[in-house]
Amino acid sequence: MSDPAEPAAAAVRTQERDGVLVITIDRPEARNAINGAVARGVADALDRLDDSGGLRVGVLTGAGGVFSSGMDLKGFLAGDVPVIAGRGLGGLTERPPRKPLIAAVEGYAVAGGFELVLACDLVVAGEGARLGVPEVKRGLVAGAGAAVHLPQRIPPAIALEMLLTGDPITAGRAAELGLVNRVVPDGTALDGALELAAAVAANGPLAVAVTKQIALAAPDWSHAERWTRQGGLMGPVFSSEDAQEGARAFAEKRPPVWKGR
């Protein structure tokens, strides 16, 4: 059973790799079910990602060949709530990080585990992975993002089929629907995510962060305001030292050296 006093460090491991912060849910004995300790550990790791000038991209994964089986129901019944106020399930679903976050999925990413995946910006999945929202099979509602976001991410009829039947889909089907960026051989999702993260991390950090902000916010902007809003966000990037460095490095045919300012 989940222990409400379980320290976050025991449930979530982190490792820095060349500007990438790998965040691993480390409860393989519970199929990486999300409890309070996981939520606190993920939230702490995401704060570290956003606050560190040396970190450019985050990768979220699970230990033991499983991404996450969702909310720890035993812990929930014992009063261990895996939600951080203002941040949502797992410390992520309501307030993702400012910097890019990539999910590396092996095995099952279901229920709340799938909702963590939906909160990530990019997804790399092993070909044997299964993704889905079985909440209705347990008399629950996928309230940590799937019921809200899934009909906007994929055709509504397909989203409703997933939500109302609770049946999972394969990684290949998820890729066809646009939920997964890359499908890789089982056991290599983390390697694939790190490869993708390296490609993102090589770019200007200010430009990457603002590009993500614009891309995610733009659907809520009216036609009349979108250019003004985008311009306000872009201005500081175009006047930054990094913008000058990017142009200079291109002219000098060398890799840029970003300063994040």
mmCIF file of C-alpha atoms in Angstrom:
data_model
loop_
_atom_site.group_PDB
_atom_site.id
_atom_site.type_symbol
_atom_site.label_atom_id
_atom_site.label_comp_id
_atom_site.label_asym_id
_atom_site.label_seq_id
_atom_site.Cartn_x
_atom_site.Cartn_y
_atom_site.Cartn_z
ATOM 1 C CA MET A 1 0.000 0.000 0.000
ATOM 2 C CA SER A 2 1.182 3.545 -0.691
ATOM 3 C CA ASP A 3 2.717 5.359 2.255
ATOM 4 C CA PRO A 4 1.610 9.009 2.556
ATOM 5 C CA ALA A 5 4.935 9.697 4.283
ATOM 6 C CA GLU A 6 7.026 8.183 1.476
ATOM 7 C CA PRO A 7 9.745 10.682 0.540
ATOM 8 C CA ALA A 8 9.673 12.105 -2.967
ATOM 9 C CA ALA A 9 13.303 11.097 -3.521
ATOM 10 C CA ALA A 10 12.365 7.433 -3.024
ATOM 11 C CA ALA A 11 9.666 7.593 -5.681
ATOM 12 C CA VAL A 12 11.295 9.739 -8.357
ATOM 13 C CA ARG A 13 14.904 9.656 -9.579
ATOM 14 C CA THR A 14 16.583 12.382 -11.608
ATOM 15 C CA GLN A 15 19.729 12.447 -13.709
ATOM 16 C CA GLU A 16 21.296 15.195 -15.787
ATOM 17 C CA ARG A 17 22.611 14.255 -19.218
ATOM 18 C CA ASP A 18 24.113 17.020 -21.372
ATOM 19 C CA GLY A 19 21.487 19.635 -20.589
ATOM 20 C CA VAL A 20 18.655 17.102 -20.360
ATOM 21 C CA LEU A 21 16.994 16.231 -17.054
ATOM 22 C CA VAL A 22 15.794 12.615 -17.008
ATOM 23 C CA ILE A 23 12.939 12.195 -14.513
ATOM 24 C CA THR A 24 12.149 8.585 -13.665
ATOM 25 C CA ILE A 25 9.093 7.431 -11.732
ATOM 26 C CA ASP A 26 10.686 4.705 -9.636
ATOM 27 C CA ARG A 27 7.961 2.490 -8.179
ATOM 28 C CA PRO A 28 8.258 -0.586 -10.418
ATOM 29 C CA GLU A 29 6.779 -2.824 -7.707
ATOM 30 C CA ALA A 30 3.558 -0.783 -8.062
ATOM 31 C CA ARG A 31 3.847 -0.412 -11.861
ATOM 32 C CA ASN A 32 4.880 3.183 -11.207
ATOM 33 C CA ALA A 33 1.456 4.098 -9.856
ATOM 34 C CA ILE A 34 1.199 7.786 -9.008
ATOM 35 C CA ASN A 35 1.011 8.549 -5.303
ATOM 36 C CA GLY A 36 1.737 11.678 -3.305
ATOM 37 C CA ALA A 37 5.457 11.016 -3.258
ATOM 38 C CA VAL A 38 5.530 10.715 -7.049
ATOM 39 C CA ALA A 39 3.578 13.946 -7.407
ATOM 40 C CA ARG A 40 5.954 15.806 -5.108
ATOM 41 C CA GLY A 41 9.014 14.296 -6.771
ATOM 42 C CA VAL A 42 7.865 15.182 -10.276
ATOM 43 C CA ALA A 43 6.898 18.716 -9.226
ATOM 44 C CA ASP A 44 10.312 19.243 -7.613
ATOM 45 C CA ALA A 45 12.065 17.915 -10.710
ATOM 46 C CA LEU A 46 10.088 20.198 -13.022
ATOM 47 C CA ASP A 47 10.938 23.204 -10.851
ATOM 48 C CA ARG A 48 14.593 22.211 -11.136
ATOM 49 C CA LEU A 49 14.236 21.915 -14.919
ATOM 50 C CA ASP A 50 12.725 25.374 -15.292
ATOM 51 C CA ASP A 51 14.999 27.071 -12.754
ATOM 52 C CA SER A 52 18.344 25.746 -13.992
ATOM 53 C CA GLY A 53 20.088 27.640 -16.771
ATOM 54 C CA GLY A 54 22.058 24.518 -17.642
ATOM 55 C CA LEU A 55 19.006 22.356 -18.295
ATOM 56 C CA ARG A 56 17.230 22.699 -21.645
ATOM 57 C CA VAL A 57 14.802 19.744 -21.913
ATOM 58 C CA GLY A 58 13.151 17.234 -19.591
ATOM 59 C CA VAL A 59 12.460 13.553 -20.248
ATOM 60 C CA LEU A 60 9.822 11.775 -18.161
ATOM 61 C CA THR A 61 9.882 7.981 -17.982
ATOM 62 C CA GLY A 62 9.142 5.038 -15.710
ATOM 63 C CA ALA A 63 11.343 2.335 -14.206
ATOM 64 C CA GLY A 64 11.050 -1.385 -14.841
ATOM 65 C CA GLY A 65 9.646 -1.343 -18.362
ATOM 66 C CA VAL A 66 6.375 0.414 -17.455
ATOM 67 C CA PHE A 67 5.624 4.112 -17.802
ATOM 68 C CA SER A 68 2.785 4.351 -15.256
ATOM 69 C CA SER A 69 -0.403 2.462 -14.421
ATOM 70 C CA GLY A 70 -2.062 5.664 -13.215
ATOM 71 C CA MET A 71 -3.204 6.815 -9.813
ATOM 72 C CA ASP A 72 -2.317 4.566 -6.894
ATOM 73 C CA LEU A 73 -5.849 3.455 -5.998
ATOM 74 C CA LYS A 74 -4.761 1.736 -2.793
ATOM 75 C CA GLY A 75 -3.013 4.891 -1.711
ATOM 76 C CA PHE A 76 -6.028 6.980 -2.692
ATOM 77 C CA LEU A 77 -8.281 4.855 -0.487
ATOM 78 C CA ALA A 78 -5.801 5.393 2.352
ATOM 79 C CA GLY A 79 -5.950 9.164 1.927
ATOM 80 C CA ASP A 80 -2.780 9.641 -0.115
ATOM 81 C CA VAL A 81 -3.822 12.144 -2.793
ATOM 82 C CA PRO A 82 -1.425 12.264 -5.773
ATOM 83 C CA VAL A 83 -2.319 15.839 -6.713
ATOM 84 C CA ILE A 84 -0.374 19.049 -6.149
ATOM 85 C CA ALA A 85 -2.579 22.140 -5.785
ATOM 86 C CA GLY A 86 -2.321 24.283 -8.908
ATOM 87 C CA ARG A 87 -0.230 21.648 -10.686
ATOM 88 C CA GLY A 88 -2.571 18.702 -10.963
ATOM 89 C CA LEU A 89 -2.092 14.943 -10.977
ATOM 90 C CA GLY A 90 1.501 13.865 -10.604
ATOM 91 C CA GLY A 91 2.547 17.501 -10.161
ATOM 92 C CA LEU A 92 2.264 17.961 -13.927
ATOM 93 C CA THR A 93 -1.138 17.740 -15.646
ATOM 94 C CA GLU A 94 -2.440 21.231 -14.860
ATOM 95 C CA ARG A 95 0.845 23.136 -15.077
ATOM 96 C CA PRO A 96 3.494 21.652 -17.358
ATOM 97 C CA PRO A 97 7.003 23.126 -17.295
ATOM 98 C CA ARG A 98 8.003 26.155 -19.343
ATOM 99 C CA LYS A 99 10.745 24.124 -21.007
ATOM 100 C CA PRO A 100 10.001 21.174 -23.335
ATOM 101 C CA LEU A 101 9.138 17.837 -21.746
ATOM 102 C CA ILE A 102 9.361 14.516 -23.600
ATOM 103 C CA ALA A 103 7.689 11.284 -22.473
ATOM 104 C CA ALA A 104 9.655 8.053 -22.956
ATOM 105 C CA VAL A 105 7.018 5.315 -22.788
ATOM 106 C CA GLU A 106 7.555 1.601 -22.319
ATOM 107 C CA GLY A 107 4.838 -0.878 -21.415
ATOM 108 C CA TYR A 108 1.625 0.602 -20.094
ATOM 109 C CA ALA A 109 0.780 4.299 -19.879
ATOM 110 C CA VAL A 110 -2.818 4.135 -18.763
ATOM 111 C CA ALA A 111 -5.295 6.172 -16.719
ATOM 112 C CA GLY A 112 -3.354 8.909 -14.931
ATOM 113 C CA GLY A 113 -0.182 7.591 -16.549
ATOM 114 C CA PHE A 114 -1.635 8.367 -19.967
ATOM 115 C CA GLU A 115 -2.674 11.789 -18.713
ATOM 116 C CA LEU A 116 0.937 12.464 -17.748
ATOM 117 C CA VAL A 117 1.867 11.571 -21.321
ATOM 118 C CA LEU A 118 -0.757 13.991 -22.650
ATOM 119 C CA ALA A 119 0.822 16.743 -20.544
ATOM 120 C CA CYS A 120 4.197 16.196 -22.230
ATOM 121 C CA ASP A 121 5.132 18.038 -25.421
ATOM 122 C CA LEU A 122 6.620 15.121 -27.355
ATOM 123 C CA VAL A 123 6.325 11.349 -26.969
ATOM 124 C CA VAL A 124 8.626 8.460 -27.867
ATOM 125 C CA ALA A 125 7.116 5.015 -27.292
ATOM 126 C CA GLY A 126 8.298 1.450 -27.512
ATOM 127 C CA GLU A 127 6.365 -0.521 -30.127
ATOM 128 C CA GLY A 128 4.834 -2.743 -27.452
ATOM 129 C CA ALA A 129 3.519 0.179 -25.398
ATOM 130 C CA ARG A 130 -0.192 0.487 -24.676
ATOM 131 C CA LEU A 131 -1.867 3.811 -23.976
ATOM 132 C CA GLY A 132 -5.377 4.399 -22.726
ATOM 133 C CA VAL A 133 -7.875 5.709 -20.200
ATOM 134 C CA PRO A 134 -9.684 2.830 -18.455
ATOM 135 C CA GLU A 135 -11.271 5.031 -15.757
ATOM 136 C CA VAL A 136 -14.841 4.192 -16.774
ATOM 137 C CA LYS A 137 -14.084 0.521 -16.160
ATOM 138 C CA ARG A 138 -13.505 1.490 -12.516
ATOM 139 C CA GLY A 139 -16.486 3.818 -12.238
ATOM 140 C CA LEU A 140 -14.244 6.887 -12.467
ATOM 141 C CA VAL A 141 -13.757 9.818 -14.847
ATOM 142 C CA ALA A 142 -10.487 10.647 -16.622
ATOM 143 C CA GLY A 143 -10.394 14.026 -14.920
ATOM 144 C CA ALA A 144 -6.671 14.794 -15.050
ATOM 145 C CA GLY A 145 -6.706 15.921 -18.654
ATOM 146 C CA ALA A 146 -7.837 13.094 -20.931
ATOM 147 C CA ALA A 147 -11.559 13.940 -21.053
ATOM 148 C CA VAL A 148 -10.693 17.603 -21.603
ATOM 149 C CA HIS A 149 -7.767 17.377 -24.020
ATOM 150 C CA LEU A 150 -8.150 14.136 -25.941
ATOM 151 C CA PRO A 151 -11.143 15.301 -28.084
ATOM 152 C CA GLN A 152 -9.050 18.333 -29.081
ATOM 153 C CA ARG A 153 -5.967 16.282 -29.921
ATOM 154 C CA ILE A 154 -7.522 13.529 -32.053
ATOM 155 C CA PRO A 155 -10.828 13.082 -33.939
ATOM 156 C CA PRO A 156 -13.643 13.425 -31.372
ATOM 157 C CA ALA A 157 -15.245 10.103 -32.280
ATOM 158 C CA ILE A 158 -11.956 8.270 -31.684
ATOM 159 C CA ALA A 159 -11.411 10.152 -28.456
ATOM 160 C CA LEU A 160 -14.869 9.205 -27.263
ATOM 161 C CA GLU A 161 -14.265 5.572 -28.167
ATOM 162 C CA MET A 162 -11.136 5.563 -26.008
ATOM 163 C CA LEU A 163 -12.834 7.421 -23.163
ATOM 164 C CA LEU A 164 -16.112 5.491 -23.172
ATOM 165 C CA THR A 165 -14.808 1.951 -23.726
ATOM 166 C CA GLY A 166 -11.675 2.349 -21.626
ATOM 167 C CA ASP A 167 -9.784 0.111 -24.048
ATOM 168 C CA PRO A 168 -6.095 0.936 -24.705
ATOM 169 C CA ILE A 169 -4.493 1.508 -28.097
ATOM 170 C CA THR A 170 -1.102 0.440 -29.401
ATOM 171 C CA ALA A 171 1.863 2.758 -29.801
ATOM 172 C CA GLY A 172 1.507 2.442 -33.570
ATOM 173 C CA ARG A 173 -2.140 3.496 -33.462
ATOM 174 C CA ALA A 174 -1.249 6.373 -31.147
ATOM 175 C CA ALA A 175 1.366 7.503 -33.677
ATOM 176 C CA GLU A 176 -1.220 7.352 -36.473
ATOM 177 C CA LEU A 177 -3.486 9.584 -34.407
ATOM 178 C CA GLY A 178 -0.692 12.054 -33.681
ATOM 179 C CA LEU A 179 -0.346 11.272 -29.981
ATOM 180 C CA VAL A 180 3.127 9.740 -30.347
ATOM 181 C CA ASN A 181 5.996 11.289 -32.290
ATOM 182 C CA ARG A 182 8.224 8.241 -32.687
ATOM 183 C CA VAL A 183 7.736 4.499 -32.228
ATOM 184 C CA VAL A 184 10.946 2.621 -31.464
ATOM 185 C CA PRO A 185 11.894 -0.971 -30.586
ATOM 186 C CA ASP A 186 10.904 -2.015 -27.086
ATOM 187 C CA GLY A 187 13.515 -1.116 -24.513
ATOM 188 C CA THR A 188 14.830 1.893 -26.460
ATOM 189 C CA ALA A 189 12.209 4.556 -25.709
ATOM 190 C CA LEU A 190 14.537 6.420 -23.356
ATOM 191 C CA ASP A 191 17.344 6.356 -25.921
ATOM 192 C CA GLY A 192 14.927 7.655 -28.557
ATOM 193 C CA ALA A 193 13.687 10.381 -26.238
ATOM 194 C CA LEU A 194 17.248 11.442 -25.424
ATOM 195 C CA GLU A 195 18.041 11.640 -29.145
ATOM 196 C CA LEU A 196 14.995 13.865 -29.674
ATOM 197 C CA ALA A 197 15.870 15.904 -26.582
ATOM 198 C CA ALA A 198 19.390 16.497 -27.900
ATOM 199 C CA ALA A 199 17.973 17.916 -31.130
ATOM 200 C CA VAL A 200 15.797 20.329 -29.136
ATOM 201 C CA ALA A 201 18.535 21.205 -26.635
ATOM 202 C CA ALA A 202 20.885 22.209 -29.456
ATOM 203 C CA ASN A 203 18.639 25.186 -30.255
ATOM 204 C CA GLY A 204 18.422 28.594 -28.588
ATOM 205 C CA PRO A 205 16.828 28.067 -25.146
ATOM 206 C CA LEU A 206 14.941 31.380 -25.115
ATOM 207 C CA ALA A 207 13.585 30.734 -28.595
ATOM 208 C CA VAL A 208 12.540 27.182 -27.699
ATOM 209 C CA ALA A 209 10.710 28.236 -24.533
ATOM 210 C CA VAL A 210 8.832 31.085 -26.211
ATOM 211 C CA THR A 211 8.026 28.989 -29.276
ATOM 212 C CA LYS A 212 6.434 26.391 -26.983
ATOM 213 C CA GLN A 213 4.530 29.117 -25.139
ATOM 214 C CA ILE A 214 3.139 30.566 -28.371
ATOM 215 C CA ALA A 215 2.244 27.205 -29.886
ATOM 216 C CA LEU A 216 0.267 26.128 -26.810
ATOM 217 C CA ALA A 217 -1.412 29.479 -26.144
ATOM 218 C CA ALA A 218 -2.324 30.447 -29.724
ATOM 219 C CA PRO A 219 -5.507 28.319 -29.963
ATOM 220 C CA ASP A 220 -7.031 30.469 -27.204
ATOM 221 C CA TRP A 221 -6.208 33.748 -28.969
ATOM 222 C CA SER A 222 -8.708 35.474 -31.240
ATOM 223 C CA HIS A 223 -7.720 36.232 -34.833
ATOM 224 C CA ALA A 224 -7.535 39.931 -33.987
ATOM 225 C CA GLU A 225 -5.133 39.527 -31.091
ATOM 226 C CA ARG A 226 -2.840 36.688 -32.168
ATOM 227 C CA TRP A 227 -0.201 38.817 -33.906
ATOM 228 C CA THR A 228 -0.060 41.342 -31.074
ATOM 229 C CA ARG A 229 0.245 38.617 -28.456
ATOM 230 C CA GLN A 230 2.870 36.747 -30.438
ATOM 231 C CA GLY A 231 4.823 39.938 -31.007
ATOM 232 C CA GLY A 232 4.891 40.713 -27.314
ATOM 233 C CA LEU A 233 6.368 37.312 -26.534
ATOM 234 C CA MET A 234 8.815 37.313 -29.450
ATOM 235 C CA GLY A 235 10.245 40.786 -28.852
ATOM 236 C CA PRO A 236 12.626 39.879 -26.002
ATOM 237 C CA VAL A 237 13.892 36.862 -27.950
ATOM 238 C CA PHE A 238 14.774 38.891 -31.046
ATOM 239 C CA SER A 239 16.609 41.458 -28.931
ATOM 240 C CA SER A 240 18.520 38.861 -26.911
ATOM 241 C CA GLU A 241 22.217 38.043 -26.950
ATOM 242 C CA ASP A 242 21.300 34.558 -28.157
ATOM 243 C CA ALA A 243 19.629 35.971 -31.281
ATOM 244 C CA GLN A 244 22.821 37.842 -32.117
ATOM 245 C CA GLU A 245 24.875 34.730 -31.411
ATOM 246 C CA GLY A 246 22.661 32.592 -33.650
ATOM 247 C CA ALA A 247 23.102 34.934 -36.600
ATOM 248 C CA ARG A 248 26.823 35.329 -35.945
ATOM 249 C CA ALA A 249 27.387 31.575 -35.671
ATOM 250 C CA PHE A 250 25.521 31.006 -38.943
ATOM 251 C CA ALA A 251 27.657 33.599 -40.721
ATOM 252 C CA GLU A 252 30.838 32.146 -39.259
ATOM 253 C CA LYS A 253 29.810 28.568 -40.042
ATOM 254 C CA ARG A 254 30.210 27.311 -36.460
ATOM 255 C CA PRO A 255 27.921 25.904 -33.758
ATOM 256 C CA PRO A 256 26.312 28.619 -31.628
ATOM 257 C CA VAL A 257 27.206 29.035 -27.971
ATOM 258 C CA TRP A 258 23.954 29.888 -26.190
ATOM 259 C CA LYS A 259 23.867 31.965 -23.006
ATOM 260 C CA GLY A 260 20.125 31.913 -22.395
ATOM 261 C CA ARG A 261 19.921 35.695 -22.388
#
